[in-house]
Amino acid sequence: MERYFYSFSSIYFCGGNCMEDAKTILANQFGSNPIFNLCSPDTLLRRMGDLCTDQLLCNTKRGNVEHQYNINQTMTDMNIKLLKKLGEFNKDEVVLDYDNTIIFTEKKGVK
């Protein structure tokens, strides 16, 4: 999982703007590096598809609006693992908090 994340983030950190830039931009910089294994754009897209989760629906008490959201445990675990590597959990106290607020608007079609 890590190598997919590193390959994906390296595309944008090295001046790319789409998945296909994985080979065109990064091959010059990392192509001959024995430590960094660069995967193809198709592999990155396939793995990202594997990370998708089903949308959950929530109806508000006020109005007649259906909101979409999802809970992606794999991405949550990956983010926590990354934060541990960055040393963010080496502190005395860590608060992991997620709040979701539904804001009512006058616009139609806002989800």
JSON list of N, CA and C in Angstrom, two decimals, residues 8-36:
[
{"chain": "A", "resi": 8, "resn": "PHE", "atom": "N", "xyz": [1.76, 7.76, -6.10]},
{"chain": "A", "resi": 8, "resn": "PHE", "atom": "CA", "xyz": [0.69, 8.71, -6.39]},
{"chain": "A", "resi": 8, "resn": "PHE", "atom": "C", "xyz": [1.07, 10.12, -5.96]},
{"chain": "A", "resi": 9, "resn": "SER", "atom": "N", "xyz": [1.57, 10.28, -4.74]},
{"chain": "A", "resi": 9, "resn": "SER", "atom": "CA", "xyz": [1.91, 11.62, -4.27]},
{"chain": "A", "resi": 9, "resn": "SER", "atom": "C", "xyz": [3.11, 12.20, -5.01]},
{"chain": "A", "resi": 10, "resn": "SER", "atom": "N", "xyz": [4.02, 11.35, -5.45]},
{"chain": "A", "resi": 10, "resn": "SER", "atom": "CA", "xyz": [5.20, 11.84, -6.18]},
{"chain": "A", "resi": 10, "resn": "SER", "atom": "C", "xyz": [4.83, 12.45, -7.51]},
{"chain": "A", "resi": 11, "resn": "ILE", "atom": "N", "xyz": [3.76, 12.00, -8.12]},
{"chain": "A", "resi": 11, "resn": "ILE", "atom": "CA", "xyz": [3.32, 12.58, -9.40]},
{"chain": "A", "resi": 11, "resn": "ILE", "atom": "C", "xyz": [3.10, 14.08, -9.24]},
{"chain": "A", "resi": 12, "resn": "TYR", "atom": "N", "xyz": [2.37, 14.45, -8.21]},
{"chain": "A", "resi": 12, "resn": "TYR", "atom": "CA", "xyz": [2.01, 15.86, -8.02]},
{"chain": "A", "resi": 12, "resn": "TYR", "atom": "C", "xyz": [3.16, 16.67, -7.43]},
{"chain": "A", "resi": 13, "resn": "PHE", "atom": "N", "xyz": [3.99, 16.04, -6.60]},
{"chain": "A", "resi": 13, "resn": "PHE", "atom": "CA", "xyz": [5.13, 16.76, -6.02]},
{"chain": "A", "resi": 13, "resn": "PHE", "atom": "C", "xyz": [6.22, 17.03, -7.04]},
{"chain": "A", "resi": 14, "resn": "CYS", "atom": "N", "xyz": [6.21, 16.31, -8.15]},
{"chain": "A", "resi": 14, "resn": "CYS", "atom": "CA", "xyz": [7.24, 16.48, -9.18]},
{"chain": "A", "resi": 14, "resn": "CYS", "atom": "C", "xyz": [6.71, 17.21, -10.41]},
{"chain": "A", "resi": 15, "resn": "GLY", "atom": "N", "xyz": [5.57, 17.85, -10.33]},
{"chain": "A", "resi": 15, "resn": "GLY", "atom": "CA", "xyz": [5.10, 18.68, -11.43]},
{"chain": "A", "resi": 15, "resn": "GLY", "atom": "C", "xyz": [4.06, 18.05, -12.32]},
{"chain": "A", "resi": 16, "resn": "GLY", "atom": "N", "xyz": [3.62, 16.84, -12.02]},
{"chain": "A", "resi": 16, "resn": "GLY", "atom": "CA", "xyz": [2.59, 16.21, -12.83]},
{"chain": "A", "resi": 16, "resn": "GLY", "atom": "C", "xyz": [1.21, 16.70, -12.44]},
{"chain": "A", "resi": 17, "resn": "ASN", "atom": "N", "xyz": [0.25, 16.46, -13.32]},
{"chain": "A", "resi": 17, "resn": "ASN", "atom": "CA", "xyz": [-1.11, 16.87, -12.98]},
{"chain": "A", "resi": 17, "resn": "ASN", "atom": "C", "xyz": [-2.15, 15.80, -13.30]},
{"chain": "A", "resi": 18, "resn": "CYS", "atom": "N", "xyz": [-1.71, 14.62, -13.71]},
{"chain": "A", "resi": 18, "resn": "CYS", "atom": "CA", "xyz": [-2.65, 13.52, -13.93]},
{"chain": "A", "resi": 18, "resn": "CYS", "atom": "C", "xyz": [-1.91, 12.19, -13.72]},
{"chain": "A", "resi": 19, "resn": "MET", "atom": "N", "xyz": [-2.67, 11.13, -13.60]},
{"chain": "A", "resi": 19, "resn": "MET", "atom": "CA", "xyz": [-2.10, 9.82, -13.29]},
{"chain": "A", "resi": 19, "resn": "MET", "atom": "C", "xyz": [-1.12, 9.34, -14.35]},
{"chain": "A", "resi": 20, "resn": "GLU", "atom": "N", "xyz": [-1.38, 9.67, -15.60]},
{"chain": "A", "resi": 20, "resn": "GLU", "atom": "CA", "xyz": [-0.51, 9.21, -16.69]},
{"chain": "A", "resi": 20, "resn": "GLU", "atom": "C", "xyz": [0.89, 9.82, -16.60]},
{"chain": "A", "resi": 21, "resn": "ASP", "atom": "N", "xyz": [1.05, 10.89, -15.84]},
{"chain": "A", "resi": 21, "resn": "ASP", "atom": "CA", "xyz": [2.37, 11.50, -15.65]},
{"chain": "A", "resi": 21, "resn": "ASP", "atom": "C", "xyz": [3.29, 10.64, -14.79]},
{"chain": "A", "resi": 22, "resn": "ALA", "atom": "N", "xyz": [2.77, 9.57, -14.24]},
{"chain": "A", "resi": 22, "resn": "ALA", "atom": "CA", "xyz": [3.60, 8.70, -13.40]},
{"chain": "A", "resi": 22, "resn": "ALA", "atom": "C", "xyz": [4.80, 8.18, -14.18]},
{"chain": "A", "resi": 23, "resn": "LYS", "atom": "N", "xyz": [4.60, 7.81, -15.41]},
{"chain": "A", "resi": 23, "resn": "LYS", "atom": "CA", "xyz": [5.72, 7.30, -16.21]},
{"chain": "A", "resi": 23, "resn": "LYS", "atom": "C", "xyz": [6.49, 8.41, -16.92]},
{"chain": "A", "resi": 24, "resn": "THR", "atom": "N", "xyz": [5.80, 9.41, -17.43]},
{"chain": "A", "resi": 24, "resn": "THR", "atom": "CA", "xyz": [6.50, 10.43, -18.23]},
{"chain": "A", "resi": 24, "resn": "THR", "atom": "C", "xyz": [7.37, 11.34, -17.38]},
{"chain": "A", "resi": 25, "resn": "ILE", "atom": "N", "xyz": [6.89, 11.77, -16.23]},
{"chain": "A", "resi": 25, "resn": "ILE", "atom": "CA", "xyz": [7.67, 12.67, -15.38]},
{"chain": "A", "resi": 25, "resn": "ILE", "atom": "C", "xyz": [8.57, 11.91, -14.42]},
{"chain": "A", "resi": 26, "resn": "LEU", "atom": "N", "xyz": [8.02, 10.91, -13.76]},
{"chain": "A", "resi": 26, "resn": "LEU", "atom": "CA", "xyz": [8.77, 10.24, -12.71]},
{"chain": "A", "resi": 26, "resn": "LEU", "atom": "C", "xyz": [9.81, 9.26, -13.21]},
{"chain": "A", "resi": 27, "resn": "ALA", "atom": "N", "xyz": [9.64, 8.74, -14.41]},
{"chain": "A", "resi": 27, "resn": "ALA", "atom": "CA", "xyz": [10.60, 7.76, -14.93]},
{"chain": "A", "resi": 27, "resn": "ALA", "atom": "C", "xyz": [11.99, 8.36, -15.05]},
{"chain": "A", "resi": 28, "resn": "ASN", "atom": "N", "xyz": [12.08, 9.63, -15.42]},
{"chain": "A", "resi": 28, "resn": "ASN", "atom": "CA", "xyz": [13.39, 10.28, -15.52]},
{"chain": "A", "resi": 28, "resn": "ASN", "atom": "C", "xyz": [14.07, 10.40, -14.16]},
{"chain": "A", "resi": 29, "resn": "GLN", "atom": "N", "xyz": [13.29, 10.61, -13.12]},
{"chain": "A", "resi": 29, "resn": "GLN", "atom": "CA", "xyz": [13.85, 10.83, -11.79]},
{"chain": "A", "resi": 29, "resn": "GLN", "atom": "C", "xyz": [14.03, 9.55, -10.99]},
{"chain": "A", "resi": 30, "resn": "PHE", "atom": "N", "xyz": [13.10, 8.62, -11.13]},
{"chain": "A", "resi": 30, "resn": "PHE", "atom": "CA", "xyz": [13.13, 7.42, -10.29]},
{"chain": "A", "resi": 30, "resn": "PHE", "atom": "C", "xyz": [13.28, 6.12, -11.07]},
{"chain": "A", "resi": 31, "resn": "GLY", "atom": "N", "xyz": [13.28, 6.18, -12.38]},
{"chain": "A", "resi": 31, "resn": "GLY", "atom": "CA", "xyz": [13.27, 4.98, -13.20]},
{"chain": "A", "resi": 31, "resn": "GLY", "atom": "C", "xyz": [14.41, 4.02, -12.93]},
{"chain": "A", "resi": 32, "resn": "SER", "atom": "N", "xyz": [15.60, 4.52, -12.65]},
{"chain": "A", "resi": 32, "resn": "SER", "atom": "CA", "xyz": [16.75, 3.64, -12.43]},
{"chain": "A", "resi": 32, "resn": "SER", "atom": "C", "xyz": [17.08, 3.47, -10.95]},
{"chain": "A", "resi": 33, "resn": "ASN", "atom": "N", "xyz": [16.24, 3.96, -10.08]},
{"chain": "A", "resi": 33, "resn": "ASN", "atom": "CA", "xyz": [16.48, 3.85, -8.64]},
{"chain": "A", "resi": 33, "resn": "ASN", "atom": "C", "xyz": [16.08, 2.45, -8.17]},
{"chain": "A", "resi": 34, "resn": "PRO", "atom": "N", "xyz": [17.02, 1.68, -7.61]},
{"chain": "A", "resi": 34, "resn": "PRO", "atom": "CA", "xyz": [16.69, 0.31, -7.19]},
{"chain": "A", "resi": 34, "resn": "PRO", "atom": "C", "xyz": [15.80, 0.25, -5.95]},
{"chain": "A", "resi": 35, "resn": "ILE", "atom": "N", "xyz": [15.71, 1.33, -5.21]},
{"chain": "A", "resi": 35, "resn": "ILE", "atom": "CA", "xyz": [14.92, 1.34, -3.97]},
{"chain": "A", "resi": 35, "resn": "ILE", "atom": "C", "xyz": [13.47, 1.72, -4.25]},
{"chain": "A", "resi": 36, "resn": "PHE", "atom": "N", "xyz": [13.27, 2.66, -5.14]},
{"chain": "A", "resi": 36, "resn": "PHE", "atom": "CA", "xyz": [11.93, 3.17, -5.43]},
{"chain": "A", "resi": 36, "resn": "PHE", "atom": "C", "xyz": [11.37, 2.44, -6.63]}
]
